[in-house]
Amino acid sequence: MSAQEFAPGLVIQHFTPPLALAQFKAIAFDMDSTLISIECIDEIADAVGKKAEVAAITEAAMRGEITDFKDSLCRRVALLKGVPAESLQEVYDQRLKINPGAPELINAAKAAGLQTLLVSGGFTFFADRVRERLGMHEAHSNTLEIEGGLLTGRVLGDIVDGEAKKQHLLKLCARLGCDPRQSIAVGDGANDLLMMGVSGLSVAYHAKPKVREQAMVAINEGGLDRVLEVLA
């Protein structure tokens, strides 16, 4: 079916609702601008007066104009060199807010027996805290290198990009013994499209145009729990 507004600010395409939440086995979420209200890397950069520079790269990457997410992340992280590590806690305490409807959607998914997964191109400092705060089952993200109490401008280990997000979702489905089409994937940026593409229900949350166009559900107004409007 073609895209249509199912309810004000809620667009559906490629399927006829409702679907049963209980038919799914897993739900995966992006973090920055999806589960939470900010792009953490932009707020960290604000500590050294480089928010505008970093945010411009973030925005281009999320719109899909920069196709190499790993390169864009490394460029942005390099600009964070010398930021005091305590700035991470300040961002978490003072700027990070859980997006509306996130607890309700996650609790509904857990009640229906779904495994909850957070996969982020952001950072473990925030992802691990958000996972615990929302009671999610697992989280995968990037680790900022810290030496002498300062960020070095480097990321430790393999970078979680769009392909890695997809692989984490596929691995979870393999562990659960379910088809990837029995999963839901929720995101807002271009690096979420790969995991959304293998899921059985893809949800764009206040997303970039490229993501809204490809998602089965686009939430353009209201909270994350609006996806429950198309789930029986």
PDB file of C-alpha atoms in Angstrom:
ATOM      1  CA  MET A   1       0.000   0.000   0.000  1.00  0.00           C
ATOM      2  CA  SER A   2       1.109   3.572  -0.516  1.00  0.00           C
ATOM      3  CA  ALA A   3       1.963   5.865   2.369  1.00  0.00           C
ATOM      4  CA  GLN A   4      -1.002   7.263   4.210  1.00  0.00           C
ATOM      5  CA  GLU A   5      -1.604   9.151   7.414  1.00  0.00           C
ATOM      6  CA  PHE A   6      -3.016   6.543   9.781  1.00  0.00           C
ATOM      7  CA  ALA A   7      -3.639   9.197  12.439  1.00  0.00           C
ATOM      8  CA  PRO A   8      -2.411  12.785  12.816  1.00  0.00           C
ATOM      9  CA  GLY A   9       1.379  12.701  12.733  1.00  0.00           C
ATOM     10  CA  LEU A  10       1.492   8.917  12.209  1.00  0.00           C
ATOM     11  CA  VAL A  11       2.199   7.653   8.676  1.00  0.00           C
ATOM     12  CA  ILE A  12       2.097   4.011   7.620  1.00  0.00           C
ATOM     13  CA  GLN A  13       3.194   2.360   4.392  1.00  0.00           C
ATOM     14  CA  HIS A  14       3.970  -1.107   3.017  1.00  0.00           C
ATOM     15  CA  PHE A  15       1.592  -2.928   5.389  1.00  0.00           C
ATOM     16  CA  THR A  16      -1.968  -2.947   6.690  1.00  0.00           C
ATOM     17  CA  PRO A  17      -2.320  -2.475  10.449  1.00  0.00           C
ATOM     18  CA  PRO A  18      -2.757  -3.756  12.990  1.00  0.00           C
ATOM     19  CA  LEU A  19       0.096  -6.176  13.557  1.00  0.00           C
ATOM     20  CA  ALA A  20       0.267  -8.169  16.798  1.00  0.00           C
ATOM     21  CA  LEU A  21       3.041  -7.067  19.140  1.00  0.00           C
ATOM     22  CA  ALA A  22       3.250 -10.632  20.441  1.00  0.00           C
ATOM     23  CA  GLN A  23       4.202 -11.924  16.974  1.00  0.00           C
ATOM     24  CA  PHE A  24       7.556 -10.163  17.373  1.00  0.00           C
ATOM     25  CA  LYS A  25      10.461 -11.477  19.431  1.00  0.00           C
ATOM     26  CA  ALA A  26      12.861  -8.506  19.564  1.00  0.00           C
ATOM     27  CA  ILE A  27      12.868  -4.728  19.313  1.00  0.00           C
ATOM     28  CA  ALA A  28      16.001  -2.687  18.551  1.00  0.00           C
ATOM     29  CA  PHE A  29      16.448   1.032  19.158  1.00  0.00           C
ATOM     30  CA  ASP A  30      18.908   3.654  18.097  1.00  0.00           C
ATOM     31  CA  MET A  31      19.776   5.942  21.027  1.00  0.00           C
ATOM     32  CA  ASP A  32      20.653   9.536  20.093  1.00  0.00           C
ATOM     33  CA  SER A  33      17.573  11.483  18.937  1.00  0.00           C
ATOM     34  CA  THR A  34      15.541   8.251  19.166  1.00  0.00           C
ATOM     35  CA  LEU A  35      15.496   7.015  22.751  1.00  0.00           C
ATOM     36  CA  ILE A  36      16.995  10.271  24.013  1.00  0.00           C
ATOM     37  CA  SER A  37      16.490  13.903  23.068  1.00  0.00           C
ATOM     38  CA  ILE A  38      20.071  14.838  22.187  1.00  0.00           C
ATOM     39  CA  GLU A  39      23.039  13.866  20.037  1.00  0.00           C
ATOM     40  CA  CYS A  40      25.536  13.213  22.831  1.00  0.00           C
ATOM     41  CA  ILE A  41      28.604  13.936  20.734  1.00  0.00           C
ATOM     42  CA  ASP A  42      27.290  17.412  19.883  1.00  0.00           C
ATOM     43  CA  GLU A  43      26.754  18.200  23.557  1.00  0.00           C
ATOM     44  CA  ILE A  44      30.224  16.940  24.539  1.00  0.00           C
ATOM     45  CA  ALA A  45      31.702  19.165  21.829  1.00  0.00           C
ATOM     46  CA  ASP A  46      29.929  22.121  23.396  1.00  0.00           C
ATOM     47  CA  ALA A  47      32.344  21.792  26.329  1.00  0.00           C
ATOM     48  CA  VAL A  48      35.194  22.897  24.055  1.00  0.00           C
ATOM     49  CA  GLY A  49      33.258  25.377  21.941  1.00  0.00           C
ATOM     50  CA  LYS A  50      33.039  23.067  18.933  1.00  0.00           C
ATOM     51  CA  LYS A  51      29.354  22.144  18.991  1.00  0.00           C
ATOM     52  CA  ALA A  52      28.477  23.872  15.713  1.00  0.00           C
ATOM     53  CA  GLU A  53      31.350  22.201  13.867  1.00  0.00           C
ATOM     54  CA  VAL A  54      30.571  18.736  15.215  1.00  0.00           C
ATOM     55  CA  ALA A  55      26.799  19.143  14.857  1.00  0.00           C
ATOM     56  CA  ALA A  56      27.153  20.028  11.172  1.00  0.00           C
ATOM     57  CA  ILE A  57      28.938  16.707  10.538  1.00  0.00           C
ATOM     58  CA  THR A  58      26.384  14.823  12.664  1.00  0.00           C
ATOM     59  CA  GLU A  59      23.477  16.320  10.751  1.00  0.00           C
ATOM     60  CA  ALA A  60      25.023  15.515   7.359  1.00  0.00           C
ATOM     61  CA  ALA A  61      25.706  11.932   8.449  1.00  0.00           C
ATOM     62  CA  MET A  62      22.169  11.415   9.769  1.00  0.00           C
ATOM     63  CA  ARG A  63      20.678  12.803   6.543  1.00  0.00           C
ATOM     64  CA  GLY A  64      22.789  10.323   4.602  1.00  0.00           C
ATOM     65  CA  GLU A  65      24.880  12.986   2.885  1.00  0.00           C
ATOM     66  CA  ILE A  66      28.027  11.531   4.456  1.00  0.00           C
ATOM     67  CA  THR A  67      27.881   7.839   3.619  1.00  0.00           C
ATOM     68  CA  ASP A  68      30.946   6.692   5.575  1.00  0.00           C
ATOM     69  CA  PHE A  69      29.681   6.788   9.151  1.00  0.00           C
ATOM     70  CA  LYS A  70      32.966   5.485  10.576  1.00  0.00           C
ATOM     71  CA  ASP A  71      34.884   8.315   8.957  1.00  0.00           C
ATOM     72  CA  SER A  72      32.370  10.913  10.099  1.00  0.00           C
ATOM     73  CA  LEU A  73      32.481   9.591  13.656  1.00  0.00           C
ATOM     74  CA  CYS A  74      36.277   9.599  13.751  1.00  0.00           C
ATOM     75  CA  ARG A  75      36.330  13.174  12.432  1.00  0.00           C
ATOM     76  CA  ARG A  76      33.911  14.280  15.130  1.00  0.00           C
ATOM     77  CA  VAL A  77      35.602  12.390  17.965  1.00  0.00           C
ATOM     78  CA  ALA A  78      38.977  13.860  16.969  1.00  0.00           C
ATOM     79  CA  LEU A  79      37.502  17.300  17.686  1.00  0.00           C
ATOM     80  CA  LEU A  80      36.829  16.172  21.272  1.00  0.00           C
ATOM     81  CA  LYS A  81      40.498  15.735  22.107  1.00  0.00           C
ATOM     82  CA  GLY A  82      41.269  17.303  25.463  1.00  0.00           C
ATOM     83  CA  VAL A  83      37.682  17.390  26.751  1.00  0.00           C
ATOM     84  CA  PRO A  84      37.682  16.504  30.483  1.00  0.00           C
ATOM     85  CA  ALA A  85      36.096  13.111  31.122  1.00  0.00           C
ATOM     86  CA  GLU A  86      33.811  14.639  33.747  1.00  0.00           C
ATOM     87  CA  SER A  87      32.069  16.510  30.935  1.00  0.00           C
ATOM     88  CA  LEU A  88      30.401  13.210  30.014  1.00  0.00           C
ATOM     89  CA  GLN A  89      28.671  13.060  33.388  1.00  0.00           C
ATOM     90  CA  GLU A  90      27.632  16.699  33.073  1.00  0.00           C
ATOM     91  CA  VAL A  91      26.024  16.003  29.692  1.00  0.00           C
ATOM     92  CA  TYR A  92      24.213  12.992  31.134  1.00  0.00           C
ATOM     93  CA  ASP A  93      22.991  14.839  34.223  1.00  0.00           C
ATOM     94  CA  GLN A  94      22.134  18.205  32.704  1.00  0.00           C
ATOM     95  CA  ARG A  95      21.213  17.656  29.043  1.00  0.00           C
ATOM     96  CA  LEU A  96      20.143  14.086  28.373  1.00  0.00           C
ATOM     97  CA  LYS A  97      16.408  13.476  28.501  1.00  0.00           C
ATOM     98  CA  ILE A  98      14.537  10.277  27.693  1.00  0.00           C
ATOM     99  CA  ASN A  99      12.189  10.876  24.773  1.00  0.00           C
ATOM    100  CA  PRO A 100       8.432  10.755  25.399  1.00  0.00           C
ATOM    101  CA  GLY A 101       6.872   7.322  25.151  1.00  0.00           C
ATOM    102  CA  ALA A 102      10.156   5.401  25.362  1.00  0.00           C
ATOM    103  CA  PRO A 103       9.470   3.798  28.769  1.00  0.00           C
ATOM    104  CA  GLU A 104       5.907   2.943  27.773  1.00  0.00           C
ATOM    105  CA  LEU A 105       6.942   1.286  24.499  1.00  0.00           C
ATOM    106  CA  ILE A 106       9.790  -0.648  26.083  1.00  0.00           C
ATOM    107  CA  ASN A 107       7.629  -1.826  28.974  1.00  0.00           C
ATOM    108  CA  ALA A 108       4.887  -2.932  26.571  1.00  0.00           C
ATOM    109  CA  ALA A 109       7.450  -4.827  24.469  1.00  0.00           C
ATOM    110  CA  LYS A 110       8.913  -6.551  27.519  1.00  0.00           C
ATOM    111  CA  ALA A 111       5.441  -7.452  28.788  1.00  0.00           C
ATOM    112  CA  ALA A 112       4.765  -9.092  25.408  1.00  0.00           C
ATOM    113  CA  GLY A 113       7.960 -11.145  25.758  1.00  0.00           C
ATOM    114  CA  LEU A 114      10.248  -9.190  23.394  1.00  0.00           C
ATOM    115  CA  GLN A 115      13.978  -8.814  23.974  1.00  0.00           C
ATOM    116  CA  THR A 116      15.029  -5.154  23.964  1.00  0.00           C
ATOM    117  CA  LEU A 117      18.221  -4.020  22.255  1.00  0.00           C
ATOM    118  CA  LEU A 118      19.938  -0.633  22.203  1.00  0.00           C
ATOM    119  CA  VAL A 119      22.407  -0.223  19.325  1.00  0.00           C
ATOM    120  CA  SER A 120      24.099   3.131  18.996  1.00  0.00           C
ATOM    121  CA  GLY A 121      26.779   4.894  17.028  1.00  0.00           C
ATOM    122  CA  GLY A 122      27.109   6.926  20.216  1.00  0.00           C
ATOM    123  CA  PHE A 123      29.027   6.067  23.342  1.00  0.00           C
ATOM    124  CA  THR A 124      28.990   3.420  26.060  1.00  0.00           C
ATOM    125  CA  PHE A 125      29.083   6.047  28.818  1.00  0.00           C
ATOM    126  CA  PHE A 126      25.561   7.063  27.832  1.00  0.00           C
ATOM    127  CA  ALA A 127      24.233   3.851  26.259  1.00  0.00           C
ATOM    128  CA  ASP A 128      24.940   1.724  29.325  1.00  0.00           C
ATOM    129  CA  ARG A 129      23.200   4.238  31.582  1.00  0.00           C
ATOM    130  CA  VAL A 130      20.214   4.581  29.264  1.00  0.00           C
ATOM    131  CA  ARG A 131      19.917   0.781  28.996  1.00  0.00           C
ATOM    132  CA  GLU A 132      19.866   0.466  32.778  1.00  0.00           C
ATOM    133  CA  ARG A 133      17.513   3.410  33.231  1.00  0.00           C
ATOM    134  CA  LEU A 134      14.974   1.963  30.782  1.00  0.00           C
ATOM    135  CA  GLY A 135      15.403  -1.624  31.923  1.00  0.00           C
ATOM    136  CA  MET A 136      16.554  -2.859  28.524  1.00  0.00           C
ATOM    137  CA  HIS A 137      18.230  -6.223  28.009  1.00  0.00           C
ATOM    138  CA  GLU A 138      21.420  -5.245  26.165  1.00  0.00           C
ATOM    139  CA  ALA A 139      23.301  -2.344  24.616  1.00  0.00           C
ATOM    140  CA  HIS A 140      26.116  -1.989  22.079  1.00  0.00           C
ATOM    141  CA  SER A 141      27.905   1.272  21.299  1.00  0.00           C
ATOM    142  CA  ASN A 142      31.315   2.921  20.964  1.00  0.00           C
ATOM    143  CA  THR A 143      33.908   3.481  23.688  1.00  0.00           C
ATOM    144  CA  LEU A 144      35.712   6.801  23.953  1.00  0.00           C
ATOM    145  CA  GLU A 145      39.392   6.519  24.862  1.00  0.00           C
ATOM    146  CA  ILE A 146      40.315   8.416  28.029  1.00  0.00           C
ATOM    147  CA  GLU A 147      43.841   9.042  29.267  1.00  0.00           C
ATOM    148  CA  GLY A 148      44.776  11.170  32.241  1.00  0.00           C
ATOM    149  CA  GLY A 149      41.168  12.207  32.724  1.00  0.00           C
ATOM    150  CA  LEU A 150      40.917  13.643  29.206  1.00  0.00           C
ATOM    151  CA  LEU A 151      39.376  12.383  25.974  1.00  0.00           C
ATOM    152  CA  THR A 152      42.115  11.462  23.502  1.00  0.00           C
ATOM    153  CA  GLY A 153      40.011  12.076  20.408  1.00  0.00           C
ATOM    154  CA  ARG A 154      39.951   8.365  19.570  1.00  0.00           C
ATOM    155  CA  VAL A 155      37.477   5.487  19.773  1.00  0.00           C
ATOM    156  CA  LEU A 156      38.533   2.137  21.203  1.00  0.00           C
ATOM    157  CA  GLY A 157      37.835  -1.061  19.252  1.00  0.00           C
ATOM    158  CA  ASP A 158      35.516  -1.603  16.319  1.00  0.00           C
ATOM    159  CA  ILE A 159      33.130   1.221  15.534  1.00  0.00           C
ATOM    160  CA  VAL A 160      29.401   0.572  15.744  1.00  0.00           C
ATOM    161  CA  ASP A 161      28.051   1.864  12.434  1.00  0.00           C
ATOM    162  CA  GLY A 162      24.978   0.982  10.395  1.00  0.00           C
ATOM    163  CA  GLU A 163      26.309  -2.433   9.388  1.00  0.00           C
ATOM    164  CA  ALA A 164      27.226  -3.249  12.988  1.00  0.00           C
ATOM    165  CA  LYS A 165      23.747  -2.252  14.155  1.00  0.00           C
ATOM    166  CA  LYS A 166      22.244  -4.656  11.629  1.00  0.00           C
ATOM    167  CA  GLN A 167      24.602  -7.442  12.691  1.00  0.00           C
ATOM    168  CA  HIS A 168      23.788  -6.988  16.381  1.00  0.00           C
ATOM    169  CA  LEU A 169      20.086  -7.303  15.563  1.00  0.00           C
ATOM    170  CA  LEU A 170      20.675 -10.377  13.389  1.00  0.00           C
ATOM    171  CA  LYS A 171      22.797 -11.993  16.114  1.00  0.00           C
ATOM    172  CA  LEU A 172      20.081 -11.367  18.677  1.00  0.00           C
ATOM    173  CA  CYS A 173      17.503 -12.966  16.401  1.00  0.00           C
ATOM    174  CA  ALA A 174      19.819 -15.933  15.868  1.00  0.00           C
ATOM    175  CA  ARG A 175      20.197 -16.375  19.639  1.00  0.00           C
ATOM    176  CA  LEU A 176      16.420 -16.197  20.021  1.00  0.00           C
ATOM    177  CA  GLY A 177      15.925 -18.645  17.161  1.00  0.00           C
ATOM    178  CA  CYS A 178      13.610 -16.295  15.307  1.00  0.00           C
ATOM    179  CA  ASP A 179      13.443 -14.856  11.817  1.00  0.00           C
ATOM    180  CA  PRO A 180      14.709 -11.233  11.613  1.00  0.00           C
ATOM    181  CA  ARG A 181      11.245 -10.359  10.310  1.00  0.00           C
ATOM    182  CA  GLN A 182      10.044 -11.092  13.849  1.00  0.00           C
ATOM    183  CA  SER A 183      11.927  -7.999  14.997  1.00  0.00           C
ATOM    184  CA  ILE A 184      11.103  -4.299  15.174  1.00  0.00           C
ATOM    185  CA  ALA A 185      13.747  -1.641  14.490  1.00  0.00           C
ATOM    186  CA  VAL A 186      13.362   1.993  15.551  1.00  0.00           C
ATOM    187  CA  GLY A 187      15.623   4.859  14.466  1.00  0.00           C
ATOM    188  CA  ASP A 188      15.891   8.365  13.080  1.00  0.00           C
ATOM    189  CA  GLY A 189      19.058   8.567  10.966  1.00  0.00           C
ATOM    190  CA  ALA A 190      20.601   7.086   7.839  1.00  0.00           C
ATOM    191  CA  ASN A 191      22.818   4.707   9.805  1.00  0.00           C
ATOM    192  CA  ASP A 192      19.652   3.012  11.128  1.00  0.00           C
ATOM    193  CA  LEU A 193      18.409   2.020   7.673  1.00  0.00           C
ATOM    194  CA  LEU A 194      20.311  -1.273   7.446  1.00  0.00           C
ATOM    195  CA  MET A 195      18.855  -2.687  10.669  1.00  0.00           C
ATOM    196  CA  MET A 196      15.451  -1.297   9.739  1.00  0.00           C
ATOM    197  CA  GLY A 197      15.735  -3.038   6.387  1.00  0.00           C
ATOM    198  CA  VAL A 198      16.073  -6.532   7.877  1.00  0.00           C
ATOM    199  CA  SER A 199      13.319  -6.087  10.455  1.00  0.00           C
ATOM    200  CA  GLY A 200       9.686  -7.007  10.063  1.00  0.00           C
ATOM    201  CA  LEU A 201       8.512  -3.589  11.260  1.00  0.00           C
ATOM    202  CA  SER A 202      10.639  -0.479  10.747  1.00  0.00           C
ATOM    203  CA  VAL A 203       9.791   2.687  12.654  1.00  0.00           C
ATOM    204  CA  ALA A 204      11.120   6.180  11.908  1.00  0.00           C
ATOM    205  CA  TYR A 205      10.902   8.498  14.908  1.00  0.00           C
ATOM    206  CA  HIS A 206      10.962  12.234  14.123  1.00  0.00           C
ATOM    207  CA  ALA A 207      13.393  11.118  11.469  1.00  0.00           C
ATOM    208  CA  LYS A 208      15.320  12.508   8.532  1.00  0.00           C
ATOM    209  CA  PRO A 209      13.371  12.480   5.215  1.00  0.00           C
ATOM    210  CA  LYS A 210      15.377   9.568   3.774  1.00  0.00           C
ATOM    211  CA  VAL A 211      14.485   7.445   6.794  1.00  0.00           C
ATOM    212  CA  ARG A 212      10.810   8.436   6.874  1.00  0.00           C
ATOM    213  CA  GLU A 213      10.454   7.457   3.220  1.00  0.00           C
ATOM    214  CA  GLN A 214      11.781   3.937   3.782  1.00  0.00           C
ATOM    215  CA  ALA A 215      10.180   3.121   7.126  1.00  0.00           C
ATOM    216  CA  MET A 216       6.915   1.213   7.475  1.00  0.00           C
ATOM    217  CA  VAL A 217       5.797   3.553  10.264  1.00  0.00           C
ATOM    218  CA  ALA A 218       6.812   7.198  10.596  1.00  0.00           C
ATOM    219  CA  ILE A 219       6.076   8.931  13.887  1.00  0.00           C
ATOM    220  CA  ASN A 220       6.201  12.628  13.034  1.00  0.00           C
ATOM    221  CA  GLU A 221       4.290  13.909  16.045  1.00  0.00           C
ATOM    222  CA  GLY A 222       4.105  12.619  19.611  1.00  0.00           C
ATOM    223  CA  GLY A 223       6.080   9.987  21.488  1.00  0.00           C
ATOM    224  CA  LEU A 224       7.635   6.631  20.718  1.00  0.00           C
ATOM    225  CA  ASP A 225       4.679   4.798  22.218  1.00  0.00           C
ATOM    226  CA  ARG A 226       2.602   5.884  19.217  1.00  0.00           C
ATOM    227  CA  VAL A 227       3.880   2.790  17.424  1.00  0.00           C
ATOM    228  CA  LEU A 228       1.546   0.862  19.737  1.00  0.00           C
ATOM    229  CA  GLU A 229      -1.342   2.426  17.794  1.00  0.00           C
ATOM    230  CA  VAL A 230      -0.567   0.067  14.886  1.00  0.00           C
ATOM    231  CA  LEU A 231       0.066  -2.960  17.102  1.00  0.00           C
ATOM    232  CA  ALA A 232      -2.750  -5.050  18.497  1.00  0.00           C
TER     233      ALA A 232
END
